Amino acid sequence: MDYNIYKHKTLNELVGANHLFASILNDFGIRFYEFPETTLEDVCKEKGLMIEKIIDQLEKYKNDNSIESLKLFTLPVDLIIEFLKHSHHIFIKRRLPYISSLLRGAKYYNEEHEQVIQDLRFVYPIFVEDFIHHVYQEEDTLFIYISKLQKVVSGDLSPAKLFFELEKHSVRKYAIDHEVHEDELEGLKKITNGFILKDESNVHLNVIMKELQSFEKELKIHASIEDEILFPKALMLEKEVKKMMAENKGSN
């Protein structure tokens, strides 16, 4: 690998070429907008960071298309749930705070940019609060219920233990409710979709817009995993548990 491709470029040049690099730099404690015209090499020297380690991560991230290549349908429900919970953790602990930091550090150079940034600063915290509430509610109800269904089918839990929960819960109802919550980025999209960045030199605003678009794509993939993989598997489990309970009732 030719490290010179990266080390002698300014942070604005790196991030301008690939907005995803801003996230990697952020993980190492480097906010690109604080050192826009400084080379990566000089920033690493100033912060006492190993430039080779950072460049290795930039290379990995550049070629990463992880979530879309996963063959999740072949996995059991418990592993799918763990994957989704891990995604939730990444969203809440990494992605959302990172975008928040971008918005806090944003500077604007004309009235159009000022209005967009102010709108985002108003709408984004509301979205974050609603999103986190939805995630925790999903993990505390739906995921726990599906996990119990899996345990009954695998013989690790008595069907009788789920008698009252089957009356209370319904995978089909969860699926319908999930469709209502799916477009959680609607408020943000109204701002970003109608905005055209005429001045490409505003790297910071360009990164914010691309990060929001990237996050929207991640959420769509995440929702499709739940809709097309988790819910169908959970429906089959629920049907199997109800069948087991009916058979047990008939044999008594």
PDB file of C-alpha atoms in Angstrom:
ATOM      1  CA  MET A   1       0.000   0.000   0.000  1.00  0.00           C
ATOM      2  CA  ASP A   2       1.261   3.485  -0.850  1.00  0.00           C
ATOM      3  CA  TYR A   3       0.751   5.471   2.361  1.00  0.00           C
ATOM      4  CA  ASN A   4       1.747   8.670   0.543  1.00  0.00           C
ATOM      5  CA  ILE A   5      -1.648   8.638  -1.185  1.00  0.00           C
ATOM      6  CA  TYR A   6      -3.141   9.543   2.190  1.00  0.00           C
ATOM      7  CA  LYS A   7      -0.483  11.109   4.395  1.00  0.00           C
ATOM      8  CA  HIS A   8       0.239  14.225   2.321  1.00  0.00           C
ATOM      9  CA  LYS A   9      -3.406  15.108   1.681  1.00  0.00           C
ATOM     10  CA  THR A  10      -5.281  17.620   3.809  1.00  0.00           C
ATOM     11  CA  LEU A  11      -8.260  16.382   5.803  1.00  0.00           C
ATOM     12  CA  ASN A  12     -10.572  18.388   3.555  1.00  0.00           C
ATOM     13  CA  GLU A  13      -9.100  16.639   0.509  1.00  0.00           C
ATOM     14  CA  LEU A  14      -9.527  13.195   2.064  1.00  0.00           C
ATOM     15  CA  VAL A  15     -13.068  13.767   3.279  1.00  0.00           C
ATOM     16  CA  GLY A  16     -14.032  15.627   0.121  1.00  0.00           C
ATOM     17  CA  ALA A  17     -13.059  12.551  -1.912  1.00  0.00           C
ATOM     18  CA  ASN A  18     -14.883  10.107   0.393  1.00  0.00           C
ATOM     19  CA  HIS A  19     -17.247  11.395   3.096  1.00  0.00           C
ATOM     20  CA  LEU A  20     -17.026   8.052   4.929  1.00  0.00           C
ATOM     21  CA  PHE A  21     -13.446   8.887   5.890  1.00  0.00           C
ATOM     22  CA  ALA A  22     -14.771  11.593   8.223  1.00  0.00           C
ATOM     23  CA  SER A  23     -16.343   8.912  10.406  1.00  0.00           C
ATOM     24  CA  ILE A  24     -13.123   6.889  10.618  1.00  0.00           C
ATOM     25  CA  LEU A  25     -11.082   9.969  11.506  1.00  0.00           C
ATOM     26  CA  ASN A  26     -13.662  10.786  14.165  1.00  0.00           C
ATOM     27  CA  ASP A  27     -13.123   7.347  15.737  1.00  0.00           C
ATOM     28  CA  PHE A  28      -9.470   8.294  16.259  1.00  0.00           C
ATOM     29  CA  GLY A  29     -10.432  11.593  17.865  1.00  0.00           C
ATOM     30  CA  ILE A  30      -9.847  13.675  14.726  1.00  0.00           C
ATOM     31  CA  ARG A  31     -12.631  16.064  13.756  1.00  0.00           C
ATOM     32  CA  PHE A  32     -11.779  16.895  10.181  1.00  0.00           C
ATOM     33  CA  TYR A  33     -13.412  20.323  10.343  1.00  0.00           C
ATOM     34  CA  GLU A  34     -11.030  21.392  13.127  1.00  0.00           C
ATOM     35  CA  PHE A  35      -7.989  20.758  10.863  1.00  0.00           C
ATOM     36  CA  PRO A  36      -9.389  21.280   7.337  1.00  0.00           C
ATOM     37  CA  GLU A  37      -6.174  22.437   5.663  1.00  0.00           C
ATOM     38  CA  THR A  38      -3.765  20.282   7.693  1.00  0.00           C
ATOM     39  CA  THR A  39      -2.320  17.095   6.197  1.00  0.00           C
ATOM     40  CA  LEU A  40      -3.134  13.757   7.779  1.00  0.00           C
ATOM     41  CA  GLU A  41       0.542  13.296   8.567  1.00  0.00           C
ATOM     42  CA  ASP A  42       0.765  16.586  10.470  1.00  0.00           C
ATOM     43  CA  VAL A  43      -2.460  15.944  12.404  1.00  0.00           C
ATOM     44  CA  CYS A  44      -1.189  12.517  13.471  1.00  0.00           C
ATOM     45  CA  LYS A  45       2.101  14.042  14.627  1.00  0.00           C
ATOM     46  CA  GLU A  46       0.263  16.706  16.611  1.00  0.00           C
ATOM     47  CA  LYS A  47      -2.021  14.165  18.292  1.00  0.00           C
ATOM     48  CA  GLY A  48       0.595  11.440  18.712  1.00  0.00           C
ATOM     49  CA  LEU A  49      -1.309   8.951  16.557  1.00  0.00           C
ATOM     50  CA  MET A  50       0.063   6.124  14.407  1.00  0.00           C
ATOM     51  CA  ILE A  51      -0.709   7.192  10.858  1.00  0.00           C
ATOM     52  CA  GLU A  52      -0.288   3.639   9.486  1.00  0.00           C
ATOM     53  CA  LYS A  53      -3.103   2.369  11.715  1.00  0.00           C
ATOM     54  CA  ILE A  54      -5.430   5.141  10.570  1.00  0.00           C
ATOM     55  CA  ILE A  55      -4.612   4.612   6.890  1.00  0.00           C
ATOM     56  CA  ASP A  56      -5.237   0.866   7.265  1.00  0.00           C
ATOM     57  CA  GLN A  57      -8.710   1.686   8.599  1.00  0.00           C
ATOM     58  CA  LEU A  58      -9.366   4.138   5.786  1.00  0.00           C
ATOM     59  CA  GLU A  59      -8.494   1.407   3.279  1.00  0.00           C
ATOM     60  CA  LYS A  60     -10.777  -1.122   4.984  1.00  0.00           C
ATOM     61  CA  TYR A  61     -13.648   1.335   5.218  1.00  0.00           C
ATOM     62  CA  LYS A  62     -13.260   2.344   1.578  1.00  0.00           C
ATOM     63  CA  ASN A  63     -13.939  -1.225   0.442  1.00  0.00           C
ATOM     64  CA  ASP A  64     -16.514  -2.145   3.094  1.00  0.00           C
ATOM     65  CA  ASN A  65     -20.027  -3.158   2.021  1.00  0.00           C
ATOM     66  CA  SER A  66     -20.657  -5.411   4.991  1.00  0.00           C
ATOM     67  CA  ILE A  67     -24.328  -5.298   5.902  1.00  0.00           C
ATOM     68  CA  GLU A  68     -25.685  -5.851   2.386  1.00  0.00           C
ATOM     69  CA  SER A  69     -23.546  -8.944   1.781  1.00  0.00           C
ATOM     70  CA  LEU A  70     -24.655 -10.820   4.900  1.00  0.00           C
ATOM     71  CA  LYS A  71     -26.723 -13.951   4.253  1.00  0.00           C
ATOM     72  CA  LEU A  72     -28.921 -13.467   7.297  1.00  0.00           C
ATOM     73  CA  PHE A  73     -31.833 -15.589   6.144  1.00  0.00           C
ATOM     74  CA  THR A  74     -29.839 -18.749   6.830  1.00  0.00           C
ATOM     75  CA  LEU A  75     -29.228 -17.776  10.464  1.00  0.00           C
ATOM     76  CA  PRO A  76     -31.441 -18.818  13.401  1.00  0.00           C
ATOM     77  CA  VAL A  77     -33.690 -16.191  14.963  1.00  0.00           C
ATOM     78  CA  ASP A  78     -31.543 -15.681  18.060  1.00  0.00           C
ATOM     79  CA  LEU A  79     -28.518 -14.726  15.941  1.00  0.00           C
ATOM     80  CA  ILE A  80     -30.591 -12.400  13.763  1.00  0.00           C
ATOM     81  CA  ILE A  81     -31.824 -10.653  16.908  1.00  0.00           C
ATOM     82  CA  GLU A  82     -28.252 -10.304  18.186  1.00  0.00           C
ATOM     83  CA  PHE A  83     -27.219  -8.834  14.834  1.00  0.00           C
ATOM     84  CA  LEU A  84     -30.071  -6.313  14.965  1.00  0.00           C
ATOM     85  CA  LYS A  85     -29.263  -5.407  18.583  1.00  0.00           C
ATOM     86  CA  HIS A  86     -25.646  -4.865  17.589  1.00  0.00           C
ATOM     87  CA  SER A  87     -26.824  -2.561  14.788  1.00  0.00           C
ATOM     88  CA  HIS A  88     -28.960  -0.664  17.306  1.00  0.00           C
ATOM     89  CA  HIS A  89     -25.899  -0.248  19.517  1.00  0.00           C
ATOM     90  CA  ILE A  90     -23.838   1.112  16.613  1.00  0.00           C
ATOM     91  CA  PHE A  91     -26.620   3.530  15.658  1.00  0.00           C
ATOM     92  CA  ILE A  92     -27.103   4.880  19.188  1.00  0.00           C
ATOM     93  CA  LYS A  93     -23.521   4.897  20.446  1.00  0.00           C
ATOM     94  CA  ARG A  94     -21.679   5.805  17.252  1.00  0.00           C
ATOM     95  CA  ARG A  95     -23.684   6.969  14.252  1.00  0.00           C
ATOM     96  CA  LEU A  96     -26.144   9.328  15.950  1.00  0.00           C
ATOM     97  CA  PRO A  97     -23.565  11.053  18.206  1.00  0.00           C
ATOM     98  CA  TYR A  98     -21.218  11.436  15.234  1.00  0.00           C
ATOM     99  CA  ILE A  99     -23.855  13.231  13.154  1.00  0.00           C
ATOM    100  CA  SER A 100     -24.691  15.367  16.203  1.00  0.00           C
ATOM    101  CA  SER A 101     -21.047  16.412  16.463  1.00  0.00           C
ATOM    102  CA  LEU A 102     -21.013  17.310  12.761  1.00  0.00           C
ATOM    103  CA  LEU A 103     -24.036  19.549  13.237  1.00  0.00           C
ATOM    104  CA  ARG A 104     -22.565  21.203  16.329  1.00  0.00           C
ATOM    105  CA  GLY A 105     -19.326  22.000  14.527  1.00  0.00           C
ATOM    106  CA  ALA A 106     -20.947  23.186  11.295  1.00  0.00           C
ATOM    107  CA  LYS A 107     -20.203  26.668   9.989  1.00  0.00           C
ATOM    108  CA  TYR A 108     -22.198  28.398   7.292  1.00  0.00           C
ATOM    109  CA  TYR A 109     -21.142  30.949   4.736  1.00  0.00           C
ATOM    110  CA  ASN A 110     -24.436  32.134   3.283  1.00  0.00           C
ATOM    111  CA  GLU A 111     -28.107  32.466   4.249  1.00  0.00           C
ATOM    112  CA  GLU A 112     -29.166  29.268   2.476  1.00  0.00           C
ATOM    113  CA  HIS A 113     -26.627  27.153   4.351  1.00  0.00           C
ATOM    114  CA  GLU A 114     -27.486  28.880   7.626  1.00  0.00           C
ATOM    115  CA  GLN A 115     -31.183  28.029   7.273  1.00  0.00           C
ATOM    116  CA  VAL A 116     -30.495  24.378   6.421  1.00  0.00           C
ATOM    117  CA  ILE A 117     -28.137  23.896   9.363  1.00  0.00           C
ATOM    118  CA  GLN A 118     -30.514  25.620  11.782  1.00  0.00           C
ATOM    119  CA  ASP A 119     -33.393  23.428  10.557  1.00  0.00           C
ATOM    120  CA  LEU A 120     -31.291  20.292  10.993  1.00  0.00           C
ATOM    121  CA  ARG A 121     -30.186  21.349  14.463  1.00  0.00           C
ATOM    122  CA  PHE A 122     -33.854  21.702  15.415  1.00  0.00           C
ATOM    123  CA  VAL A 123     -35.228  18.523  13.807  1.00  0.00           C
ATOM    124  CA  TYR A 124     -32.338  16.104  14.423  1.00  0.00           C
ATOM    125  CA  PRO A 125     -32.566  15.946  18.269  1.00  0.00           C
ATOM    126  CA  ILE A 126     -36.305  15.223  18.001  1.00  0.00           C
ATOM    127  CA  PHE A 127     -35.584  12.387  15.585  1.00  0.00           C
ATOM    128  CA  VAL A 128     -32.861  10.982  17.870  1.00  0.00           C
ATOM    129  CA  GLU A 129     -35.174  10.960  20.900  1.00  0.00           C
ATOM    130  CA  ASP A 130     -37.974   9.203  18.977  1.00  0.00           C
ATOM    131  CA  PHE A 131     -35.564   6.728  17.395  1.00  0.00           C
ATOM    132  CA  ILE A 132     -33.945   5.710  20.696  1.00  0.00           C
ATOM    133  CA  HIS A 133     -37.370   5.265  22.320  1.00  0.00           C
ATOM    134  CA  HIS A 134     -38.482   3.046  19.416  1.00  0.00           C
ATOM    135  CA  VAL A 135     -35.299   0.935  19.584  1.00  0.00           C
ATOM    136  CA  TYR A 136     -35.516   0.260  23.317  1.00  0.00           C
ATOM    137  CA  GLN A 137     -39.224  -0.503  23.100  1.00  0.00           C
ATOM    138  CA  GLU A 138     -38.554  -2.988  20.297  1.00  0.00           C
ATOM    139  CA  GLU A 139     -35.774  -4.727  22.227  1.00  0.00           C
ATOM    140  CA  ASP A 140     -37.770  -4.868  25.479  1.00  0.00           C
ATOM    141  CA  THR A 141     -40.947  -6.297  23.926  1.00  0.00           C
ATOM    142  CA  LEU A 142     -40.699  -7.788  20.424  1.00  0.00           C
ATOM    143  CA  PHE A 143     -37.195  -9.243  20.673  1.00  0.00           C
ATOM    144  CA  ILE A 144     -37.848 -10.804  24.090  1.00  0.00           C
ATOM    145  CA  TYR A 145     -41.126 -12.321  22.876  1.00  0.00           C
ATOM    146  CA  ILE A 146     -39.531 -13.821  19.752  1.00  0.00           C
ATOM    147  CA  SER A 147     -36.641 -15.198  21.824  1.00  0.00           C
ATOM    148  CA  LYS A 148     -39.135 -16.978  24.079  1.00  0.00           C
ATOM    149  CA  LEU A 149     -40.917 -18.445  21.041  1.00  0.00           C
ATOM    150  CA  GLN A 150     -37.557 -19.783  19.839  1.00  0.00           C
ATOM    151  CA  LYS A 151     -36.870 -21.356  23.254  1.00  0.00           C
ATOM    152  CA  VAL A 152     -40.247 -23.113  23.266  1.00  0.00           C
ATOM    153  CA  VAL A 153     -39.709 -24.570  19.788  1.00  0.00           C
ATOM    154  CA  SER A 154     -36.186 -25.706  20.673  1.00  0.00           C
ATOM    155  CA  GLY A 155     -37.433 -27.358  23.871  1.00  0.00           C
ATOM    156  CA  ASP A 156     -35.717 -24.987  26.294  1.00  0.00           C
ATOM    157  CA  LEU A 157     -38.976 -23.520  27.602  1.00  0.00           C
ATOM    158  CA  SER A 158     -42.355 -25.069  28.348  1.00  0.00           C
ATOM    159  CA  PRO A 159     -45.176 -23.951  26.005  1.00  0.00           C
ATOM    160  CA  ALA A 160     -47.315 -23.364  29.093  1.00  0.00           C
ATOM    161  CA  LYS A 161     -44.951 -20.560  30.096  1.00  0.00           C
ATOM    162  CA  LEU A 162     -46.107 -18.578  27.065  1.00  0.00           C
ATOM    163  CA  PHE A 163     -49.853 -19.104  27.484  1.00  0.00           C
ATOM    164  CA  PHE A 164     -50.607 -15.573  28.668  1.00  0.00           C
ATOM    165  CA  GLU A 165     -47.976 -13.967  26.440  1.00  0.00           C
ATOM    166  CA  LEU A 166     -49.594 -15.459  23.337  1.00  0.00           C
ATOM    167  CA  GLU A 167     -52.807 -13.748  24.412  1.00  0.00           C
ATOM    168  CA  LYS A 168     -50.983 -10.448  24.919  1.00  0.00           C
ATOM    169  CA  HIS A 169     -48.580 -10.428  21.956  1.00  0.00           C
ATOM    170  CA  SER A 170     -48.913 -10.936  18.204  1.00  0.00           C
ATOM    171  CA  VAL A 171     -46.064 -10.991  15.691  1.00  0.00           C
ATOM    172  CA  ARG A 172     -48.458  -9.861  12.972  1.00  0.00           C
ATOM    173  CA  LYS A 173     -49.489  -6.813  15.028  1.00  0.00           C
ATOM    174  CA  TYR A 174     -45.839  -5.976  15.710  1.00  0.00           C
ATOM    175  CA  ALA A 175     -45.174  -6.185  11.958  1.00  0.00           C
ATOM    176  CA  ILE A 176     -48.039  -3.787  11.171  1.00  0.00           C
ATOM    177  CA  ASP A 177     -46.896  -1.349  13.874  1.00  0.00           C
ATOM    178  CA  HIS A 178     -43.357  -1.588  12.524  1.00  0.00           C
ATOM    179  CA  GLU A 179     -44.490  -0.359   9.106  1.00  0.00           C
ATOM    180  CA  VAL A 180     -45.887   2.767  10.770  1.00  0.00           C
ATOM    181  CA  HIS A 181     -42.488   3.530  12.357  1.00  0.00           C
ATOM    182  CA  GLU A 182     -40.357   2.675   9.332  1.00  0.00           C
ATOM    183  CA  ASP A 183     -39.943   6.145   7.870  1.00  0.00           C
ATOM    184  CA  GLU A 184     -38.363   7.573  11.004  1.00  0.00           C
ATOM    185  CA  LEU A 185     -36.228   9.990   8.992  1.00  0.00           C
ATOM    186  CA  GLU A 186     -39.190  11.721   7.340  1.00  0.00           C
ATOM    187  CA  GLY A 187     -38.616  15.085   9.034  1.00  0.00           C
ATOM    188  CA  LEU A 188     -34.931  15.099   8.121  1.00  0.00           C
ATOM    189  CA  LYS A 189     -35.611  13.970   4.559  1.00  0.00           C
ATOM    190  CA  LYS A 190     -37.872  16.966   3.979  1.00  0.00           C
ATOM    191  CA  ILE A 191     -34.830  19.144   4.627  1.00  0.00           C
ATOM    192  CA  THR A 192     -32.124  17.115   2.892  1.00  0.00           C
ATOM    193  CA  ASN A 193     -34.083  15.982  -0.186  1.00  0.00           C
ATOM    194  CA  GLY A 194     -34.938  19.513  -1.217  1.00  0.00           C
ATOM    195  CA  PHE A 195     -31.419  20.795  -0.715  1.00  0.00           C
ATOM    196  CA  ILE A 196     -28.888  21.008  -3.524  1.00  0.00           C
ATOM    197  CA  LEU A 197     -25.350  21.856  -2.483  1.00  0.00           C
ATOM    198  CA  LYS A 198     -24.291  24.369  -5.113  1.00  0.00           C
ATOM    199  CA  ASP A 199     -20.944  25.093  -3.471  1.00  0.00           C
ATOM    200  CA  GLU A 200     -18.958  21.841  -3.374  1.00  0.00           C
ATOM    201  CA  SER A 201     -16.170  23.654  -1.532  1.00  0.00           C
ATOM    202  CA  ASN A 202     -18.277  23.535   1.644  1.00  0.00           C
ATOM    203  CA  VAL A 203     -16.914  20.113   2.565  1.00  0.00           C
ATOM    204  CA  HIS A 204     -18.460  20.144   6.030  1.00  0.00           C
ATOM    205  CA  LEU A 205     -22.036  20.623   4.835  1.00  0.00           C
ATOM    206  CA  ASN A 206     -21.435  18.101   2.069  1.00  0.00           C
ATOM    207  CA  VAL A 207     -20.344  15.527   4.673  1.00  0.00           C
ATOM    208  CA  ILE A 208     -23.417  16.207   6.824  1.00  0.00           C
ATOM    209  CA  MET A 209     -25.767  15.655   3.883  1.00  0.00           C
ATOM    210  CA  LYS A 210     -23.992  12.498   2.734  1.00  0.00           C
ATOM    211  CA  GLU A 211     -23.886  11.099   6.276  1.00  0.00           C
ATOM    212  CA  LEU A 212     -27.631  11.626   6.638  1.00  0.00           C
ATOM    213  CA  GLN A 213     -28.218   9.945   3.270  1.00  0.00           C
ATOM    214  CA  SER A 214     -25.921   7.086   4.265  1.00  0.00           C
ATOM    215  CA  PHE A 215     -27.712   6.692   7.596  1.00  0.00           C
ATOM    216  CA  GLU A 216     -31.067   6.637   5.806  1.00  0.00           C
ATOM    217  CA  LYS A 217     -29.775   3.808   3.613  1.00  0.00           C
ATOM    218  CA  GLU A 218     -28.562   1.880   6.679  1.00  0.00           C
ATOM    219  CA  LEU A 219     -31.971   2.260   8.326  1.00  0.00           C
ATOM    220  CA  LYS A 220     -33.720   0.985   5.195  1.00  0.00           C
ATOM    221  CA  ILE A 221     -31.479  -2.089   5.125  1.00  0.00           C
ATOM    222  CA  HIS A 222     -32.056  -2.602   8.842  1.00  0.00           C
ATOM    223  CA  ALA A 223     -35.835  -2.345   8.391  1.00  0.00           C
ATOM    224  CA  SER A 224     -35.775  -4.760   5.441  1.00  0.00           C
ATOM    225  CA  ILE A 225     -33.941  -7.339   7.575  1.00  0.00           C
ATOM    226  CA  GLU A 226     -36.715  -7.081  10.157  1.00  0.00           C
ATOM    227  CA  ASP A 227     -39.548  -7.086   7.598  1.00  0.00           C
ATOM    228  CA  GLU A 228     -38.243  -9.733   5.197  1.00  0.00           C
ATOM    229  CA  ILE A 229     -36.310 -12.037   7.541  1.00  0.00           C
ATOM    230  CA  LEU A 230     -37.120 -11.587  11.237  1.00  0.00           C
ATOM    231  CA  PHE A 231     -40.902 -11.236  11.027  1.00  0.00           C
ATOM    232  CA  PRO A 232     -41.473 -14.209   8.649  1.00  0.00           C
ATOM    233  CA  LYS A 233     -39.318 -16.430  10.872  1.00  0.00           C
ATOM    234  CA  ALA A 234     -41.081 -15.142  14.009  1.00  0.00           C
ATOM    235  CA  LEU A 235     -44.507 -15.801  12.469  1.00  0.00           C
ATOM    236  CA  MET A 236     -43.504 -19.411  11.775  1.00  0.00           C
ATOM    237  CA  LEU A 237     -42.262 -19.798  15.349  1.00  0.00           C
ATOM    238  CA  GLU A 238     -45.475 -18.337  16.764  1.00  0.00           C
ATOM    239  CA  LYS A 239     -47.557 -20.651  14.590  1.00  0.00           C
ATOM    240  CA  GLU A 240     -45.495 -23.647  15.746  1.00  0.00           C
ATOM    241  CA  VAL A 241     -45.872 -22.720  19.422  1.00  0.00           C
ATOM    242  CA  LYS A 242     -49.653 -22.350  19.063  1.00  0.00           C
ATOM    243  CA  LYS A 243     -49.756 -25.757  17.374  1.00  0.00           C
ATOM    244  CA  MET A 244     -47.731 -27.303  20.214  1.00  0.00           C
ATOM    245  CA  MET A 245     -50.080 -25.798  22.804  1.00  0.00           C
ATOM    246  CA  ALA A 246     -53.159 -27.046  20.937  1.00  0.00           C
ATOM    247  CA  GLU A 247     -51.681 -30.547  20.770  1.00  0.00           C
ATOM    248  CA  ASN A 248     -50.835 -30.483  24.479  1.00  0.00           C
ATOM    249  CA  LYS A 249     -54.364 -29.326  25.280  1.00  0.00           C
ATOM    250  CA  GLY A 250     -55.866 -32.090  23.136  1.00  0.00           C
ATOM    251  CA  SER A 251     -53.790 -34.792  24.803  1.00  0.00           C
ATOM    252  CA  ASN A 252     -54.909 -33.767  28.319  1.00  0.00           C
TER     253      ASN A 252
END
